[in-house]
Short mmCIF file of C-alpha atoms in Angstrom, two decimals:
data_model
loop_
_atom_site.label_atom_id
_atom_site.label_comp_id
_atom_site.label_asym_id
_atom_site.label_seq_id
_atom_site.Cartn_x
_atom_site.Cartn_y
_atom_site.Cartn_z
CA MET A 1 140.92 104.44 157.77
CA THR A 2 142.54 101.36 157.31
CA ALA A 3 140.56 97.77 158.05
CA PRO A 4 141.31 95.49 160.92
CA HIS A 5 141.54 92.16 158.37
CA VAL A 6 142.55 92.01 154.73
CA PRO A 7 139.82 90.28 152.55
CA VAL A 8 140.37 87.27 151.06
CA LEU A 9 141.82 88.07 147.10
CA LEU A 10 141.40 91.18 147.06
CA ASP A 11 143.40 92.07 144.25
CA GLU A 12 141.49 89.64 142.28
CA VAL A 13 138.28 91.00 143.33
CA ILE A 14 138.94 94.58 142.40
CA ALA A 15 140.53 93.59 139.24
CA ALA A 16 137.23 91.43 138.61
CA LEU A 17 135.15 94.94 139.26
CA ALA A 18 137.43 96.99 137.57
CA PRO A 19 136.02 100.25 139.69
CA GLN A 20 135.85 103.58 137.50
CA PRO A 21 135.84 107.05 139.12
CA GLY A 22 131.84 107.70 139.70
CA ALA A 23 130.99 104.19 139.53
CA VAL A 24 128.39 102.61 141.92
CA ILE A 25 129.14 99.40 143.59
CA VAL A 26 127.50 97.10 146.23
CA ASP A 27 129.79 95.59 148.76
CA ALA A 28 127.01 93.26 149.80
CA THR A 29 129.09 91.87 152.69
CA PHE A 30 131.00 94.76 154.21
CA GLY A 31 132.40 92.88 157.19
CA ALA A 32 135.82 95.21 158.15
CA GLY A 33 135.46 97.25 155.19
CA GLY A 34 138.44 95.96 152.92
CA TYR A 35 136.89 95.81 149.76
CA THR A 36 135.02 99.15 150.47
CA ARG A 37 138.43 100.59 150.93
CA ARG A 38 139.64 99.79 147.84
CA LEU A 39 136.76 100.57 146.07
CA LEU A 40 136.09 103.98 147.24
CA ASP A 41 140.30 104.66 146.88
CA ALA A 42 139.36 104.07 143.02
CA GLY A 43 136.85 107.01 143.06
CA ALA A 44 134.09 104.70 143.02
CA MET A 45 130.76 105.08 145.34
CA VAL A 46 129.67 102.15 147.62
CA HIS A 47 126.49 101.35 149.12
CA ALA A 48 127.47 98.23 151.89
CA PHE A 49 125.31 96.18 153.53
CA ASP A 50 125.73 93.81 156.68
CA ARG A 51 123.32 92.08 158.95
CA ASP A 52 125.98 92.44 161.81
CA PRO A 53 125.05 95.79 163.87
CA ASP A 54 129.22 96.14 165.25
CA ALA A 55 130.43 96.41 161.26
CA ILE A 56 127.59 98.99 160.80
CA ALA A 57 128.87 100.94 163.98
CA ALA A 58 132.19 100.74 163.07
CA GLY A 59 131.59 101.69 159.01
CA ALA A 60 129.75 104.91 160.27
CA ARG A 61 133.22 105.93 161.61
CA TRP A 62 134.48 106.38 158.24
CA PRO A 63 134.66 110.01 156.88
CA GLU A 64 133.55 108.74 153.50
CA THR A 65 129.63 108.69 154.77
CA GLN A 66 129.71 112.56 156.13
CA GLU A 67 130.46 113.59 152.81
CA GLN A 68 127.91 115.61 150.57
CA PRO A 69 126.74 113.50 149.07
CA PRO A 70 128.26 110.59 150.80
CA ARG A 71 130.62 107.92 148.78
CA LEU A 72 129.68 105.41 151.34
CA VAL A 73 126.07 104.54 151.72
CA LEU A 74 126.37 101.69 154.66
CA HIS A 75 122.57 99.74 154.88
CA PRO A 76 122.28 97.69 158.30
CA ARG A 77 120.46 95.11 156.42
CA ARG A 78 120.85 91.51 155.01
CA PHE A 79 122.41 91.36 151.53
CA SER A 80 119.54 89.78 150.24
CA GLU A 81 117.03 92.84 150.56
CA MET A 82 119.43 95.11 148.28
CA VAL A 83 116.98 95.17 145.67
CA ALA A 84 114.75 97.08 148.16
CA ALA A 85 117.39 98.96 150.31
CA LEU A 86 118.82 100.76 146.91
CA ALA A 87 115.36 101.35 145.51
CA GLU A 88 114.43 103.44 148.68
CA ALA A 89 117.89 105.31 148.22
CA GLY A 90 116.67 106.25 145.23
CA VAL A 91 119.02 103.74 142.76
CA ALA A 92 117.96 101.43 140.21
CA GLN A 93 120.78 100.33 138.70
CA VAL A 94 124.66 100.11 139.77
CA ASP A 95 127.79 99.19 138.14
CA GLY A 96 128.90 96.40 140.22
CA VAL A 97 128.51 93.80 143.07
CA VAL A 98 131.01 91.84 145.39
CA MET A 99 129.88 89.34 147.83
CA ASP A 100 132.25 87.59 150.38
CA ILE A 101 130.37 84.61 151.83
CA GLY A 102 130.28 82.90 155.32
CA VAL A 103 131.93 84.32 158.20
CA SER A 104 133.57 87.39 158.84
CA SER A 105 137.32 87.22 160.46
CA MET A 106 135.88 89.80 163.09
CA GLN A 107 133.18 87.31 163.80
CA LEU A 108 135.49 84.50 164.12
CA ASP A 109 138.43 86.02 166.37
CA GLN A 110 135.37 87.47 168.95
CA PRO A 111 134.95 84.42 171.23
CA GLN A 112 131.67 86.09 172.82
CA ARG A 113 129.95 85.86 169.05
CA GLY A 114 130.33 82.07 169.29
CA PHE A 115 131.16 81.03 165.89
CA ALA A 116 134.43 79.41 166.51
CA PHE A 117 135.56 76.75 169.06
CA ALA A 118 139.10 77.93 169.55
CA SER A 119 138.26 80.22 172.22
CA ASP A 120 134.92 78.98 174.55
CA GLY A 121 132.41 81.79 174.58
CA PRO A 122 128.29 81.57 174.07
CA LEU A 123 126.87 79.37 171.75
CA ASP A 124 125.57 81.98 169.44
CA MET A 125 126.45 82.11 165.96
CA ARG A 126 124.21 85.06 164.47
CA MET A 127 125.61 87.48 162.23
CA GLY A 128 122.83 89.88 162.84
CA GLN A 129 122.54 89.43 166.64
CA ASP A 130 118.66 88.77 166.49
CA GLY A 131 116.64 85.80 166.03
CA PRO A 132 116.71 81.73 167.43
CA SER A 133 120.66 81.18 168.38
CA ALA A 134 122.84 78.45 168.00
CA ALA A 135 121.81 77.14 170.99
CA ASP A 136 118.26 77.54 170.87
CA PHE A 137 118.00 75.26 167.34
CA LEU A 138 120.12 73.02 169.26
CA ASN A 139 118.40 72.34 172.65
CA GLU A 140 115.10 72.55 170.61
CA ALA A 141 114.98 71.01 168.00
CA PRO A 142 114.42 67.38 167.04
CA GLU A 143 117.15 64.93 166.79
CA ALA A 144 116.07 63.92 163.04
CA GLU A 145 116.33 68.04 162.51
CA ILE A 146 119.54 68.68 164.03
CA ALA A 147 121.03 65.48 161.79
CA ASP A 148 120.01 66.51 158.67
CA VAL A 149 121.44 70.19 159.22
CA LEU A 150 124.92 68.59 159.94
CA PHE A 151 124.62 66.32 156.57
CA GLN A 152 123.19 68.73 154.31
CA TYR A 153 125.09 71.95 155.79
CA GLY A 154 128.20 70.27 157.18
CA GLU A 155 128.47 67.14 155.13
CA GLU A 156 128.78 65.30 157.86
CA ARG A 157 128.65 61.66 157.29
CA GLN A 158 128.19 60.70 160.69
CA SER A 159 125.48 63.36 161.25
CA ARG A 160 122.87 60.93 162.84
CA ARG A 161 125.67 59.87 165.45
CA VAL A 162 126.37 63.53 166.41
CA ALA A 163 122.78 64.73 166.42
CA ARG A 164 122.20 61.81 168.96
CA ALA A 165 125.09 62.83 171.08
CA ILE A 166 123.99 67.17 170.98
CA VAL A 167 120.59 65.93 172.23
CA ALA A 168 121.84 63.43 175.02
CA ALA A 169 123.91 66.20 176.23
CA ARG A 170 121.27 69.10 176.29
CA PRO A 171 121.35 71.33 177.53
CA LEU A 172 124.18 73.10 175.12
CA SER A 173 125.32 77.11 176.07
CA SER A 174 129.04 77.25 174.99
CA THR A 175 131.46 76.75 171.89
CA GLY A 176 133.37 74.44 174.16
CA GLN A 177 130.67 72.46 175.37
CA LEU A 178 129.50 71.91 171.67
CA ALA A 179 132.66 71.06 170.56
CA SER A 180 133.47 68.38 173.51
CA VAL A 181 130.51 66.57 172.59
CA VAL A 182 130.72 66.35 168.92
CA ARG A 183 134.98 65.31 169.02
CA LYS A 184 133.61 62.69 171.80
CA ALA A 185 131.19 61.70 169.16
CA LEU A 186 133.41 61.19 166.35
CA GLY A 187 136.71 60.11 167.94
CA HIS A 188 138.47 62.76 167.71
CA ARG A 189 142.35 62.42 167.76
CA PRO A 190 144.76 65.01 169.36
CA GLY A 191 146.96 66.47 166.32
CA ALA A 192 144.66 65.38 163.70
CA PRO A 193 145.45 68.16 160.31
CA LYS A 194 141.24 69.48 161.16
CA ASP A 195 139.06 69.31 163.93
CA PRO A 196 135.81 67.13 163.84
CA ALA A 197 133.95 69.63 164.92
CA THR A 198 134.79 71.96 161.83
CA ARG A 199 131.89 70.72 159.97
CA SER A 200 129.09 70.53 162.67
CA PHE A 201 130.03 74.16 163.13
CA GLN A 202 130.18 74.82 159.51
CA ALA A 203 126.26 73.42 159.36
CA ILE A 204 124.76 74.97 162.18
CA ARG A 205 126.12 78.52 161.65
CA ILE A 206 124.80 78.33 158.02
CA HIS A 207 121.77 77.04 159.02
CA VAL A 208 121.33 79.69 161.99
CA ASN A 209 121.94 82.39 159.25
CA ALA A 210 120.29 80.71 156.28
CA GLU A 211 123.00 81.46 154.61
CA LEU A 212 122.56 79.45 151.17
CA GLU A 213 119.26 80.61 151.09
CA GLU A 214 120.60 84.09 151.81
CA LEU A 215 122.72 83.53 148.44
CA GLU A 216 120.54 82.51 146.12
CA VAL A 217 118.15 85.54 146.54
CA ALA A 218 121.44 88.09 146.43
CA LEU A 219 122.51 86.51 143.63
CA ASN A 220 119.05 87.08 141.68
CA ALA A 221 119.35 90.81 143.27
CA ALA A 222 122.12 91.00 141.65
CA GLU A 223 121.00 90.24 137.91
CA ARG A 224 118.37 93.14 138.41
CA LEU A 225 120.90 95.64 139.85
CA LEU A 226 123.49 95.44 137.59
CA LYS A 227 123.65 97.35 134.74
CA ALA A 228 124.78 95.89 131.53
CA GLY A 229 128.50 95.58 131.29
CA GLY A 230 128.64 95.43 135.09
CA ARG A 231 130.39 93.39 136.99
CA LEU A 232 129.53 90.40 139.75
CA ALA A 233 132.37 88.90 141.95
CA VAL A 234 131.52 86.07 144.50
CA VAL A 235 134.32 84.93 146.92
CA SER A 236 133.03 81.86 148.66
CA PHE A 237 134.50 79.41 150.96
CA HIS A 238 133.20 75.71 151.08
CA SER A 239 131.78 73.87 148.04
CA LEU A 240 127.94 74.46 149.22
CA GLU A 241 128.10 77.88 148.70
CA ASP A 242 130.63 77.61 145.42
CA ARG A 243 128.28 75.30 143.52
CA ILE A 244 125.32 77.71 144.14
CA VAL A 245 127.47 80.25 142.59
CA LYS A 246 128.84 78.29 139.50
CA GLN A 247 125.33 76.55 138.93
CA PHE A 248 123.56 80.27 138.71
CA LEU A 249 126.12 82.01 136.38
CA ARG A 250 125.76 78.60 134.24
CA ASP A 251 122.79 79.13 133.89
CA ALA A 252 122.54 82.79 133.73
CA SER A 253 125.22 82.79 130.60
CA GLY A 254 122.72 79.77 128.65
CA ALA A 255 124.82 77.14 129.27
CA VAL A 256 123.61 73.47 128.83
CA ALA A 257 124.73 70.63 128.96
CA SER A 258 124.55 68.59 125.70
CA ALA A 259 121.91 66.49 125.11
CA SER A 260 121.37 62.80 123.71
CA ARG A 261 120.66 62.71 120.14
CA HIS A 262 117.87 60.24 121.84
CA MET A 263 116.03 63.24 123.31
CA PRO A 264 113.55 65.46 122.16
CA ILE A 265 113.99 68.54 120.42
CA MET A 266 114.20 70.76 123.37
CA ALA A 267 113.33 75.04 123.04
CA ALA A 268 116.40 77.47 122.84
CA PRO A 269 117.45 78.23 126.18
CA PRO A 270 116.76 81.96 127.19
CA ALA A 271 119.23 84.71 126.01
CA PRO A 272 122.24 84.89 128.53
CA THR A 273 121.95 87.63 131.27
CA PHE A 274 125.78 87.01 132.06
CA ALA A 275 128.70 86.68 130.14
CA GLN A 276 132.58 86.61 130.72
CA LEU A 277 132.41 84.14 133.07
CA SER A 278 135.83 83.67 134.95
CA LYS A 279 137.47 80.07 136.01
CA ALA A 280 137.51 79.67 139.05
CA ILE A 281 140.45 81.88 140.67
CA ARG A 282 142.00 80.94 144.49
CA PRO A 283 144.66 82.28 146.57
CA SER A 284 148.08 82.54 145.44
CA ASP A 285 150.91 80.91 147.25
CA ALA A 286 151.89 84.11 148.92
CA GLU A 287 148.48 85.10 150.03
CA LEU A 288 148.31 81.42 151.90
CA ALA A 289 151.40 82.14 153.58
CA ARG A 290 149.97 86.03 154.72
CA ASN A 291 146.57 84.37 155.50
CA PRO A 292 145.99 80.61 155.74
CA ARG A 293 142.15 81.26 156.30
CA ALA A 294 142.17 82.24 152.90
CA ARG A 295 142.82 78.34 151.75
CA SER A 296 139.26 77.62 151.09
CA ALA A 297 138.32 80.17 149.01
CA THR A 298 136.68 80.72 145.35
CA LEU A 299 136.45 83.41 143.20
CA ARG A 300 133.95 83.57 140.64
CA ALA A 301 133.44 86.72 138.45
CA ALA A 302 130.93 87.27 135.46
CA THR A 303 129.83 90.77 133.62
CA ARG A 304 126.19 91.27 132.87
CA THR A 305 124.79 91.30 129.31
CA GLU A 306 122.14 93.59 128.19
CA GLN A 307 119.64 91.17 128.27
CA ALA A 308 116.43 91.66 130.59
CA PRO A 309 116.73 89.97 133.72
CA ARG A 310 115.27 86.07 133.96
CA THR A 311 113.69 87.07 137.20
CA ARG A 312 111.44 89.31 139.19
CA ARG A 313 111.45 87.74 142.43
CA ALA A 314 111.00 90.16 145.33
CA ALA A 315 114.41 91.18 147.69
#
C-alpha cells in the first residue's frame, strides 16, 4: 500500500535506523505510514502507534497486519504509552524507535479536524478526537492562562493582546473566526511572508494535545525500550520540540558543560545511555522543492549503549 503523504526526511530517517530483516522497530507516530512502509520493505517488523483513530483505521487495511505472525502491529494509543503497550504485546526491547513530532499532513489537510486556517473548519485540533477541544479551551479558560499558552508554546510576544482579543470575541467555534481575531489583534498585512495566526494556532494545538509533555515521556520510554545498539531517530518541526530532543540526548550522552575552576568538584556524570549523536539534519533543497512543509524539520539520531536506562518512569 502506498502512503498518501511522503514523510519528511524519509531517506535520512531510514539511514539513521539502518533496519535489518527481522528487526523490531517502533514507529511512534504512524500517521499515513510512510516510515513504516519503508521499514516493512526492508524486512523489519513494526509496532506502530497513533492516537488518531483515522490513522489506525487506514493502517488496519494494510496486508502486513494480517500476516501470521503480523509484521505490522497497530497500537491505537499515545506514543508516551509505548512501554506498557509493548509489554502487553510481549515485547521488552526493540531495535529502533522513530518519532515524527507534531501534526500530520493528513490532519492539516482535513478542514473538519480544525488544525489549520487555510480552510474554515470547527475549532477542534484534537489528535485523538477525544477530550477537550481547542474551542473548549479558548471559550472557558481564563485570559491569563490563554496568554501563558500562547507565549510558552507559540513564542508569541504579544500573547496578552491576543488573549484579550480572544476573550472579547467569545464564543469562538471555527478556525476562521480564531484566525480573524488573531490577525486583527496583531495587525495583519495581506501578503506578509508569515500569517500572524500561525504562532497562536501552533500554541493552542500543542496545549490541547499536551505534545511537549508527551514527547518528554516518549523519549524516556525509548531509552528503556531500545536494546544495546538500537537506534533512535526523532524529527521535530519547531524550536520547542527540538530543544527537548537536543537536551535529552545531551544529558543521555553524558555531555556536561565545562565547569568553572572556581566551582566545587562535582561527582562524575552517569555513564551515557546514548552515543553516536548525529548533528542536526535538515531537508535538502531538492526535498524542500518537493515538499515546502519540510522547511522547518530537524532530525536528530543516536545509538543506545549497553548502560542501563537512567529512568524507571512508567509510560
